[in-house]
Coordinates of C-alpha atoms and ligand atoms in Angstrom, one line a residue:
M1412 CA 42.2 36.2 -36.1
K1413 CA 38.7 37.4 -37.2
Y1414 CA 36.0 34.9 -36.4
D1415 CA 32.9 34.5 -38.6
V1416 CA 30.8 34.1 -35.5
V1417 CA 31.2 35.1 -31.8
I1418 CA 29.0 33.3 -29.3
S1419 CA 28.5 34.9 -25.9
G1420 CA 27.9 32.1 -23.3
G1421 CA 29.4 28.6 -23.1
G1422 CA 26.4 26.9 -21.5
P1423 CA 24.8 23.9 -23.3
I1424 CA 23.2 26.0 -26.0
G1425 CA 26.3 28.1 -26.9
L1426 CA 28.5 25.0 -27.0
F1427 CA 26.1 23.0 -29.1
L1428 CA 25.6 25.9 -31.5
A1429 CA 29.4 26.2 -31.8
C1430 CA 29.6 22.5 -32.8
E1431 CA 26.9 23.0 -35.4
L1432 CA 28.7 26.0 -36.9
R1433 CA 32.1 24.3 -36.9
A1434 CA 30.6 21.2 -38.6
H1435 CA 29.7 23.6 -41.4
G1436 CA 33.2 25.1 -41.6
V1437 CA 32.4 28.4 -39.8
S1438 CA 35.2 29.8 -37.6
T1439 CA 33.7 30.3 -34.2
V1440 CA 34.8 31.5 -30.8
V1441 CA 32.8 31.0 -27.6
L1442 CA 33.3 33.5 -24.8
E1443 CA 32.3 32.2 -21.4
R1444 CA 32.6 34.3 -18.2
R1445 CA 32.9 31.2 -15.9
S1446 CA 36.3 29.6 -15.5
G1447 CA 34.7 26.1 -15.4
I1448 CA 31.4 24.4 -15.9
D1449 CA 28.6 25.6 -13.5
P1450 CA 28.4 22.9 -10.8
T1451 CA 24.8 23.9 -9.9
L1452 CA 22.3 21.1 -10.2
K1453 CA 19.9 22.1 -13.0
A1454 CA 18.6 19.8 -15.8
G1455 CA 18.6 16.1 -14.9
G1456 CA 17.9 15.1 -18.5
V1457 CA 17.1 16.0 -22.0
S1458 CA 13.6 15.3 -23.3
G1459 CA 11.6 15.3 -26.6
R1460 CA 13.2 16.7 -29.7
G1461 CA 16.3 17.7 -27.7
A1462 CA 17.0 14.0 -27.1
D1463 CA 16.6 13.3 -30.8
I1464 CA 19.0 16.1 -31.7
L1465 CA 21.7 14.9 -29.4
T1466 CA 21.1 11.3 -30.7
R1467 CA 21.3 12.3 -34.4
R1468 CA 24.5 14.3 -33.9
G1469 CA 26.1 11.4 -32.1
I1470 CA 26.4 13.3 -28.8
V1471 CA 24.5 10.7 -26.8
D1472 CA 27.1 8.1 -27.7
L1473 CA 29.7 10.3 -26.0
L1474 CA 27.8 10.7 -22.7
G1475 CA 28.7 7.2 -21.5
P1476 CA 26.3 4.7 -19.9
L1477 CA 23.0 6.3 -19.0
P1478 CA 20.3 5.1 -16.6
T1479 CA 16.7 4.6 -17.7
I1480 CA 13.7 5.9 -15.8
A1481 CA 13.2 2.4 -14.4
D1482 CA 16.8 2.3 -13.1
L1483 CA 16.3 5.6 -11.4
M1484 CA 13.1 4.6 -9.7
G1485 CA 14.6 1.2 -8.7
D1486 CA 12.5 -0.5 -6.0
R1487 CA 11.7 2.7 -4.2
K1488 CA 8.4 2.9 -2.4
P1489 CA 5.5 4.3 -4.4
G1490 CA 5.0 7.9 -3.5
G1491 CA 2.7 10.8 -4.4
E1492 CA 2.2 11.6 -8.0
G1493 CA 5.6 10.4 -9.1
P1494 CA 6.6 7.8 -11.7
R1495 CA 5.6 4.9 -9.4
A1496 CA 2.0 6.0 -9.6
G1497 CA 2.3 5.6 -13.3
A1498 CA 3.9 2.2 -12.9
A1499 CA 0.8 0.8 -11.2
R1500 CA -1.1 1.4 -14.4
G1501 CA 1.4 -0.3 -16.7
S1502 CA 4.6 1.0 -18.3
L1503 CA 6.5 3.8 -16.8
P1504 CA 5.5 7.3 -17.9
T1505 CA 7.5 9.4 -20.3
G1506 CA 7.2 12.6 -18.4
H1507 CA 4.9 14.8 -16.3
F1508 CA 2.6 17.8 -16.6
A1509 CA 2.4 20.0 -13.4
G1510 CA 3.8 17.1 -11.4
L1511 CA 1.2 14.6 -12.8
W1512 CA 3.2 11.7 -14.1
I1513 CA 0.7 10.8 -16.8
L1514 CA 2.4 11.2 -20.1
R1515 CA 2.7 8.0 -22.2
G1516 CA 4.4 9.2 -25.4
G1517 CA 3.5 11.4 -28.3
S1518 CA 2.1 10.8 -31.8
S1519 CA 5.5 10.8 -33.5
S1520 CA 8.4 8.6 -32.6
S1521 CA 11.1 10.1 -30.4
T1522 CA 14.2 9.0 -28.6
A1523 CA 13.6 8.1 -25.0
L1524 CA 14.4 10.7 -22.4
I1525 CA 18.2 11.0 -21.9
F1526 CA 19.0 10.9 -18.2
A1527 CA 22.2 12.8 -18.2
Q1528 CA 22.9 15.6 -15.8
Q1529 CA 23.3 19.0 -17.5
Q1530 CA 27.0 19.3 -16.4
R1531 CA 27.8 16.0 -18.1
V1532 CA 26.1 17.2 -21.3
E1533 CA 28.1 20.5 -21.1
E1534 CA 31.4 18.6 -20.5
V1535 CA 30.8 16.5 -23.6
L1536 CA 29.7 19.4 -25.8
E1537 CA 32.8 21.4 -24.7
K1538 CA 35.1 18.6 -25.5
R1539 CA 33.4 18.1 -28.9
A1540 CA 33.5 21.8 -29.7
V1541 CA 37.2 22.0 -29.0
E1542 CA 37.9 18.8 -31.1
L1543 CA 36.1 20.4 -34.0
G1544 CA 38.2 23.5 -33.7
V1545 CA 36.0 26.0 -31.8
D1546 CA 38.0 28.5 -29.7
V1547 CA 36.4 28.1 -26.3
R1548 CA 37.6 31.0 -24.0
R1549 CA 36.7 30.6 -20.4
G1550 CA 37.0 33.6 -18.0
H1551 CA 36.0 36.0 -20.9
T1552 CA 33.0 38.2 -20.3
V1553 CA 31.1 40.0 -23.1
V1554 CA 30.7 43.6 -21.8
G1555 CA 29.7 45.6 -24.9
L1556 CA 28.7 45.5 -28.5
D1557 CA 28.4 47.8 -31.4
Q1558 CA 27.0 46.7 -34.8
D1559 CA 26.7 48.1 -38.2
D1560 CA 25.9 46.6 -41.7
S1561 CA 29.3 45.0 -42.0
G1562 CA 29.7 43.4 -38.7
V1563 CA 29.8 43.5 -34.9
T1564 CA 32.5 44.8 -32.5
V1565 CA 32.3 42.8 -29.3
A1566 CA 33.9 44.3 -26.1
V1567 CA 35.4 41.6 -23.9
E1568 CA 36.8 41.5 -20.4
G1569 CA 39.4 38.7 -20.4
P1570 CA 41.7 37.4 -17.7
R1571 CA 44.5 39.6 -19.1
G1572 CA 42.3 42.7 -19.5
P1573 CA 39.8 44.2 -21.9
Y1574 CA 39.9 43.6 -25.7
D1575 CA 37.7 43.9 -28.8
L1576 CA 36.7 41.2 -31.2
H1577 CA 35.4 42.1 -34.7
T1578 CA 33.1 39.5 -36.2
E1579 CA 30.4 39.1 -38.8
W1580 CA 27.8 37.7 -36.4
L1581 CA 27.2 37.7 -32.7
V1582 CA 24.9 35.1 -31.0
G1583 CA 23.8 35.7 -27.4
C1584 CA 23.6 32.3 -25.7
D1585 CA 24.3 33.9 -22.4
G1586 CA 21.3 32.7 -20.4
G1587 CA 18.1 34.2 -19.0
R1588 CA 19.7 37.5 -18.0
S1589 CA 21.5 37.8 -21.3
A1590 CA 23.9 40.7 -21.6
V1591 CA 23.8 40.5 -25.4
R1592 CA 20.0 40.7 -25.3
K1593 CA 20.0 43.8 -23.2
M1594 CA 22.9 45.6 -24.9
A1595 CA 21.5 45.0 -28.4
G1596 CA 18.1 46.3 -27.4
F1597 CA 15.9 43.3 -27.8
A1598 CA 12.4 43.8 -26.3
F1599 CA 11.7 41.0 -23.8
P1600 CA 8.0 41.2 -22.9
G1601 CA 6.2 38.7 -20.7
L1602 CA 4.9 38.1 -17.2
D1603 CA 6.6 38.4 -13.8
G1604 CA 7.0 35.4 -11.5
V1605 CA 4.6 34.6 -8.7
I1606 CA 6.4 31.6 -7.1
T1607 CA 9.7 30.8 -5.5
G1608 CA 11.2 27.4 -6.4
R1609 CA 14.3 25.9 -4.8
Q1610 CA 16.4 22.9 -5.8
A1611 CA 19.2 21.3 -3.8
L1612 CA 21.2 18.2 -3.3
A1613 CA 21.1 17.9 0.5
D1614 CA 21.7 15.5 3.4
F1615 CA 18.8 15.2 5.9
D1616 CA 19.0 14.1 9.5
D1617 CA 16.1 11.8 8.7
P1618 CA 16.4 10.5 5.1
D1619 CA 12.8 9.2 5.3
F1620 CA 11.3 12.5 6.5
F1621 CA 8.9 12.6 3.5
P1622 CA 8.2 10.1 0.7
M1623 CA 10.0 10.2 -2.6
G1624 CA 8.1 11.5 -5.6
W1625 CA 6.1 14.6 -6.3
H1626 CA 3.6 15.8 -3.6
R1627 CA 1.4 18.8 -3.3
T1628 CA 0.7 19.8 0.2
E1629 CA -1.4 22.6 1.8
H1630 CA 1.7 24.8 1.6
G1631 CA 3.3 24.1 -1.7
L1632 CA 4.9 21.4 -3.7
I1633 CA 7.9 19.1 -2.9
A1634 CA 9.6 16.7 -5.2
R1635 CA 12.2 14.2 -3.9
G1636 CA 14.4 12.0 -6.2
P1637 CA 15.2 10.4 -8.5
M1638 CA 18.6 10.8 -6.9
P1639 CA 18.3 10.2 -3.1
K1640 CA 19.6 13.7 -2.1
R1641 CA 17.6 15.8 -4.6
V1642 CA 14.9 18.0 -3.2
F1643 CA 12.8 20.5 -5.0
T1644 CA 10.3 22.8 -3.4
V1645 CA 7.8 25.3 -4.8
E1646 CA 6.0 27.9 -2.8
F1647 CA 3.3 30.1 -4.2
D1648 CA 3.8 33.2 -2.1
G1649 CA 5.5 35.4 -4.6
P1650 CA 8.9 35.6 -6.3
P1651 CA 12.2 35.7 -4.3
A1652 CA 12.6 39.1 -2.6
D1653 CA 16.2 39.2 -3.9
R1654 CA 17.2 36.8 -6.6
D1655 CA 20.9 37.5 -6.2
A1656 CA 21.0 36.9 -2.4
P1657 CA 23.2 33.9 -1.5
I1658 CA 21.1 30.8 -0.8
T1659 CA 21.8 29.3 2.6
R1660 CA 21.2 25.9 4.1
E1661 CA 18.6 27.6 6.4
E1662 CA 16.6 28.9 3.5
I1663 CA 16.3 25.5 1.9
Q1664 CA 15.6 23.8 5.3
E1665 CA 12.9 26.4 6.2
S1666 CA 11.2 25.9 2.8
V1667 CA 11.2 22.1 3.1
R1668 CA 9.8 22.4 6.6
R1669 CA 7.1 24.9 5.6
V1670 CA 6.0 22.7 2.6
T1671 CA 6.1 19.4 4.4
G1672 CA 5.1 20.5 7.9
T1673 CA 8.0 18.4 9.3
S1674 CA 10.9 19.6 11.4
V1675 CA 13.6 17.9 9.3
T1676 CA 17.1 19.3 9.5
I1677 CA 19.5 19.6 6.6
T1678 CA 23.0 18.4 7.7
G1679 CA 24.8 19.0 4.5
M1680 CA 24.3 20.8 1.2
H1681 CA 26.0 20.1 -2.1
S1682 CA 24.3 22.1 -4.7
V1683 CA 21.5 24.7 -4.6
T1684 CA 19.6 27.0 -6.8
R1685 CA 16.6 29.2 -6.6
F1686 CA 14.2 30.2 -9.4
T1687 CA 10.9 31.8 -10.2
D1688 CA 8.3 31.5 -12.9
N1689 CA 8.7 34.6 -15.0
T1690 CA 7.8 33.9 -18.5
R1691 CA 9.3 36.2 -21.0
Q1692 CA 10.5 36.0 -24.6
A1693 CA 12.4 38.3 -27.0
S1694 CA 10.0 39.6 -29.5
T1695 CA 12.4 38.7 -32.3
Y1696 CA 15.5 36.5 -32.2
R1697 CA 17.4 38.7 -34.7
L1698 CA 18.3 42.3 -34.7
G1699 CA 20.7 43.0 -37.6
R1700 CA 23.8 40.9 -37.0
V1701 CA 23.0 39.9 -33.5
L1702 CA 20.9 36.8 -32.7
L1703 CA 19.7 35.1 -29.6
A1704 CA 19.3 31.4 -28.7
G1705 CA 18.4 29.3 -25.7
D1706 CA 17.5 30.9 -22.4
A1707 CA 18.8 34.3 -23.7
A1708 CA 15.7 34.3 -26.1
H1709 CA 13.1 32.9 -23.6
V1710 CA 12.7 32.2 -19.9
H1711 CA 10.2 30.0 -18.2
P1712 CA 10.1 27.8 -15.1
P1713 CA 11.7 24.4 -15.4
F1714 CA 8.4 22.4 -15.1
G1715 CA 8.4 19.4 -17.4
G1716 CA 12.1 19.8 -18.3
Q1717 CA 11.7 21.7 -21.5
G1718 CA 14.6 24.3 -21.4
L1719 CA 17.3 22.2 -23.0
N1720 CA 14.9 20.8 -25.6
L1721 CA 13.9 24.3 -26.6
G1722 CA 17.4 25.7 -26.7
L1723 CA 19.0 22.8 -28.5
S1724 CA 16.2 23.0 -31.1
D1725 CA 16.9 26.7 -31.5
A1726 CA 20.6 26.0 -32.0
V1727 CA 20.0 23.2 -34.6
N1728 CA 17.6 25.5 -36.5
L1729 CA 20.0 28.4 -36.4
G1730 CA 23.4 26.7 -37.0
W1731 CA 23.0 25.8 -40.7
K1732 CA 21.1 29.0 -41.6
L1733 CA 23.9 31.1 -40.1
A1734 CA 26.5 29.0 -41.8
A1735 CA 24.7 29.5 -45.1
S1736 CA 24.8 33.3 -44.5
V1737 CA 28.5 33.2 -43.6
H1738 CA 29.3 31.1 -46.8
G1739 CA 27.2 33.4 -48.9
W1740 CA 24.7 30.8 -50.3
A1741 CA 21.8 31.6 -48.0
P1742 CA 18.6 32.2 -50.1
E1743 CA 16.8 35.5 -49.4
G1744 CA 15.1 35.5 -46.0
L1745 CA 16.6 32.1 -44.9
L1746 CA 18.1 33.6 -41.7
D1747 CA 14.9 35.3 -40.8
T1748 CA 13.1 32.0 -40.8
Y1749 CA 15.1 31.2 -37.6
S1750 CA 13.0 33.7 -35.7
T1751 CA 9.7 33.1 -37.4
E1752 CA 10.0 29.3 -36.9
R1753 CA 11.3 29.2 -33.4
H1754 CA 9.4 32.1 -31.7
P1755 CA 6.0 30.4 -31.8
V1756 CA 7.6 27.2 -30.3
A1757 CA 8.9 29.0 -27.3
E1758 CA 5.6 30.9 -27.0
R1759 CA 3.8 27.5 -26.5
V1760 CA 6.3 26.5 -23.8
L1761 CA 5.8 29.7 -21.9
H1762 CA 2.1 29.2 -22.2
N1763 CA 2.2 25.6 -20.9
T1764 CA 4.4 26.4 -18.0
R1765 CA 1.9 29.1 -16.9
A1766 CA -0.8 26.4 -17.1
Q1767 CA 1.4 24.1 -15.0
V1768 CA 1.9 26.7 -12.3
A1769 CA -1.9 27.2 -12.1
L1770 CA -2.4 23.4 -11.8
M1771 CA 0.2 23.1 -9.0
Q1772 CA -1.2 25.7 -6.6
P1773 CA -2.3 24.3 -3.2
G1774 CA -6.0 24.1 -2.2
P1775 CA -9.1 22.1 -2.7
W1776 CA -10.2 24.0 -5.8
V1777 CA -7.0 23.0 -7.6
D1778 CA -7.4 19.5 -6.2
A1779 CA -10.7 19.2 -8.0
L1780 CA -9.3 20.7 -11.1
R1781 CA -6.4 18.2 -11.1
D1782 CA -8.8 15.3 -10.7
I1783 CA -10.8 16.3 -13.7
F1784 CA -7.6 17.2 -15.7
T1785 CA -6.1 13.8 -14.9
A1786 CA -9.2 11.9 -16.0
L1787 CA -9.2 13.9 -19.3
A1788 CA -5.4 13.5 -19.8
E1789 CA -5.6 9.8 -19.4
T1790 CA -7.8 9.5 -22.5
P1791 CA -5.5 8.4 -25.4
E1792 CA -6.0 11.5 -27.6
A1793 CA -5.5 14.0 -24.8
N1794 CA -2.5 12.1 -23.5
R1795 CA -0.9 12.2 -27.0
L1796 CA -1.6 15.9 -27.3
L1797 CA 0.0 16.7 -23.9
S1798 CA 3.0 14.4 -24.7
D1799 CA 3.5 16.1 -28.0
L1800 CA 3.3 19.5 -26.4
M1801 CA 5.8 18.7 -23.7
G1802 CA 8.3 17.1 -26.1
A1803 CA 7.7 19.6 -28.9
L1804 CA 7.0 16.5 -31.0
D1805 CA 4.3 18.1 -33.1
V1806 CA 6.3 21.1 -34.2
R1807 CA 5.9 21.6 -37.9
Y1808 CA 7.5 24.2 -40.0
E1809 CA 6.3 25.6 -43.3
A1810 CA 7.4 23.4 -46.2
S1811 CA 6.9 22.9 -49.9
G1812 CA 4.1 20.6 -51.2
D1813 CA 1.3 18.9 -49.4
H1814 CA 2.7 15.5 -48.6
P1815 CA 1.9 14.6 -45.0
L1816 CA 5.6 14.4 -44.1
A1817 CA 6.3 18.0 -45.4
G1818 CA 7.3 20.2 -42.5
Q1819 CA 7.5 17.4 -39.9
Y1820 CA 10.6 16.1 -38.1
C1821 CA 11.8 13.3 -40.4
P1822 CA 11.1 10.0 -38.8
D1823 CA 14.1 7.7 -38.2
F1824 CA 13.4 5.5 -41.2
T1825 CA 15.5 2.4 -41.7
L1826 CA 16.8 2.4 -45.3
K1827 CA 18.0 -0.7 -47.1
T1828 CA 20.8 0.6 -49.3
S1829 CA 23.3 -1.3 -51.6
L1830 CA 25.8 -1.0 -48.7
G1831 CA 23.5 -2.4 -46.1
E1832 CA 21.0 -1.0 -43.6
T1833 CA 21.2 2.5 -42.3
R1834 CA 19.0 4.9 -40.5
V1835 CA 18.1 8.5 -40.8
K1836 CA 19.8 9.1 -37.5
D1837 CA 23.1 7.6 -38.7
L1838 CA 22.9 9.8 -41.9
S1839 CA 22.4 13.0 -39.8
R1840 CA 25.7 13.1 -37.9
G1841 CA 27.4 15.6 -40.1
G1842 CA 24.5 18.0 -40.3
R1843 CA 24.2 18.3 -44.1
G1844 CA 20.9 18.2 -45.9
L1845 CA 19.7 14.8 -47.0
L1846 CA 17.9 13.6 -50.0
L1847 CA 16.3 10.2 -49.4
D1848 CA 15.8 8.6 -52.8
L1849 CA 13.3 5.9 -51.8
A1850 CA 12.3 4.7 -55.3
D1851 CA 15.7 4.5 -56.9
R1852 CA 15.0 7.4 -59.3
E1853 CA 17.9 8.8 -61.3
D1854 CA 16.0 12.0 -62.1
V1855 CA 15.6 12.7 -58.4
R1856 CA 19.3 12.1 -57.8
D1857 CA 20.2 14.3 -60.8
A1858 CA 18.1 17.1 -59.4
V1859 CA 20.2 17.5 -56.3
R1860 CA 23.6 16.6 -57.7
P1861 CA 24.8 20.2 -58.2
W1862 CA 24.3 20.8 -54.5
A1863 CA 26.5 17.9 -53.4
D1864 CA 28.4 20.1 -51.0
R1865 CA 25.1 20.8 -49.1
I1866 CA 22.9 17.8 -49.7
E1867 CA 23.9 14.1 -49.4
A1868 CA 21.8 11.8 -51.6
V1869 CA 21.1 8.3 -50.4
T1870 CA 19.2 5.6 -52.3
G1871 CA 17.4 3.0 -50.3
A1872 CA 14.1 1.3 -49.7
T1873 CA 12.1 1.8 -46.5
E1874 CA 9.2 -0.1 -45.1
T1875 CA 7.1 2.7 -43.7
P1876 CA 4.1 2.6 -46.0
S1877 CA 2.1 5.3 -44.2
D1878 CA 4.8 7.8 -45.1
A1879 CA 5.3 6.5 -48.6
A1880 CA 7.0 9.0 -50.9
D1881 CA 9.4 8.6 -53.8
A1882 CA 11.8 11.0 -52.2
V1883 CA 12.2 13.1 -49.1
L1884 CA 14.3 16.2 -48.8
V1885 CA 15.5 16.7 -45.2
R1886 CA 16.9 20.0 -43.9
P1887 CA 20.1 19.9 -41.8
D1888 CA 18.0 20.4 -38.7
G1889 CA 16.0 17.1 -39.4
Y1890 CA 12.8 18.7 -40.7
V1891 CA 11.3 17.6 -44.0
A1892 CA 11.6 20.4 -46.6
W1893 CA 9.7 18.4 -49.3
A1894 CA 8.4 14.9 -49.9
G1895 CA 6.7 13.4 -52.9
E1896 CA 7.1 12.2 -56.5
D1897 CA 7.3 15.4 -58.6
V1898 CA 10.9 16.3 -59.4
G1899 CA 9.8 19.9 -60.2
G1900 CA 8.6 20.3 -56.6
L1901 CA 11.9 18.9 -55.4
R1902 CA 14.0 21.4 -57.5
E1903 CA 11.9 24.3 -56.1
A1904 CA 12.4 23.1 -52.5
V1905 CA 16.1 22.7 -53.0
R1906 CA 16.5 26.3 -54.2
R1907 CA 14.2 27.6 -51.4
W1908 CA 16.3 26.0 -48.6
F1909 CA 19.7 25.5 -50.1
G1910 CA 20.1 28.5 -52.5
E1911 CA 21.5 28.5 -56.0
A1912 CA 23.8 25.7 -57.0
P1913 CA 27.5 26.5 -56.6
A1914 CA 29.3 27.3 -59.9
A1915 CA 30.8 24.1 -61.4
P1916 CA 34.6 24.0 -60.8
Ligands
FAD2076 C1 16.3 24.2 -11.1 C2 16.3 24.0 -12.6 C3 16.0 22.8 -13.1 C4 16.0 22.6 -14.5 N1 15.7 21.4 -15.0 C5 15.7 21.2 -16.4 C6 15.4 19.9 -16.9 O1 15.2 18.9 -16.2 N2 15.4 19.8 -18.3 C7 15.7 20.8 -19.1 O2 15.7 20.7 -20.3 N3 16.0 22.0 -18.6 C8 16.0 22.2 -17.3 N4 16.3 23.5 -16.7 C9 16.6 24.6 -17.7 C10 18.0 24.5 -18.3 O3 18.9 24.4 -17.2 C11 18.2 25.8 -19.1 O4 17.2 25.9 -20.1 C12 19.6 25.7 -19.8 O5 20.6 25.9 -18.9 C13 19.7 26.8 -20.8 O6 21.0 26.8 -21.4 P1 21.6 28.1 -22.0 O7 22.9 27.6 -22.6 O8 20.7 28.8 -22.9 O9 21.9 29.1 -20.8 P2 22.8 28.9 -19.5 O10 22.8 27.4 -19.1 O11 22.3 29.8 -18.5 O12 24.2 29.3 -20.0 C14 24.5 30.6 -20.3 C15 26.0 30.8 -20.1 O13 26.4 32.1 -20.5 C16 27.4 32.6 -19.6 N5 27.3 34.1 -19.6 C17 26.4 34.9 -19.1 N6 26.6 36.2 -19.3 C18 27.8 36.2 -20.0 C19 28.6 37.2 -20.6 N7 28.2 38.5 -20.5 N8 29.7 36.9 -21.2 C20 30.1 35.6 -21.3 N9 29.4 34.5 -20.8 C21 28.2 34.8 -20.2 C22 27.0 32.0 -18.3 O14 28.1 31.9 -17.4 C23 26.5 30.6 -18.7 O15 27.5 29.6 -18.7 C24 16.3 23.7 -15.4 C25 16.7 24.9 -14.8 C26 16.7 25.1 -13.5 C27 17.1 26.4 -12.9

């Protein structure tokens, strides 16, 4: 079988992209070199727009019961600069910047942080992808590619030997060391790392050897919790000498001892990873018929938990545009907007993680800087700005017209329809475009009727006066393509994003 799209990498972003493509009827295969989900402890949650995306596609409902930040902190003793420090000043924070738990929420509404371990998210996404009809092949490694104007030939090493797959499009979702990125010749400029970070789930001979929470010491940074066994250290003495060397119990123990000045002993270790803070980004996310998404397109240290948010937002942006290209209705240049829209967003993440590394360094000069930074960040405007930055809540794409909603992520309006109340998030599950007809205007509904296969029109009233518009056109990724009253503007926006109307049957 010839697939429309081959995805290299079945991590969270490859699997989510596959779900998006299948929801649009695109035949998709995911090639994943691992035989099972990576058991290494990585993301402990999904934040910002990433949380909204998983909510709007109904993935959150599949994750099962999830703890809140308050559940995770429980009645643990206050410690360092962690969430309990925020609790003393009122409600629990929504996130941190450089280990300062000061964020109180951004300017636009967003789903609360989803506290699901990355493995659980991957499990659910894989199950969903398979249910939707994605061919997920584990134990299959992409080892070569060759593209021309008509398609891509992908060389694969499978459990039963090598084989080739011919496809229209190849997407590299194969992580920070992406083989697709290297083989296709994407430039990957940026800065080398200056730190060594380590994260583990470990048993300690003295579980109270150091307080829970985030702490800067004279020798680095340590974070403990929210799970009792989790420990995370950062040392500012250069990147790891050999990033591929196996990580031993002794290495983690020595790092914990150096940072804390204790002589604690690790008696058991369950998961471990090492990272640095190189910040690099592909200079474009598309070269011909090969695209990149997630960590394959950008790498940065995990401070502030932005990786999944960034990658899921790439995938939700790319999915419908690539599907439109496969189905032949993509307007001129639509697919290239993937790179032009998403590149600047990752650039900001790289930038803010560099700032976080600077603010986490040990020493009295940085102590002073943190004090002043904290005072500024606690002012409402600065706090909103930082929260927006960390959750990518203020991302705006170019859109038609000058209505304040145009280009923004569509708020989760409640609509009173003839069939009862519904919300934008409920209408977003299938991933089609949406036309919210808020003033019951037949001319507005007529304007999109020929695109019924791509745009669902819903008539209903909403009580959000600050965002008042007669109608709102929402792209499949949740961003407002147009809002306003003028049906001529609506028609123009529909063609710009959804192409020409299909021929009447
Ligand atoms: C210590 C740590 C903590 C983190 N904490 C957070 C957090 O709290 N919140 C957050 O949002 N993010 C966090 N992150 C970042 C997050 O884990 C990544 O951003 C995320 O895993 C990126 O997903 P991905 O699918 O792009 O890449 P990956 O998860 O790396 O998946 C890539 C997949 O491609 C496969 N692959 C590679 N090469 C090939 C090939 N040639 N052929 C076939 N398959 C291939 C790999 O086996 C892998 O399964 C953390 C990362 C680390 C290291």
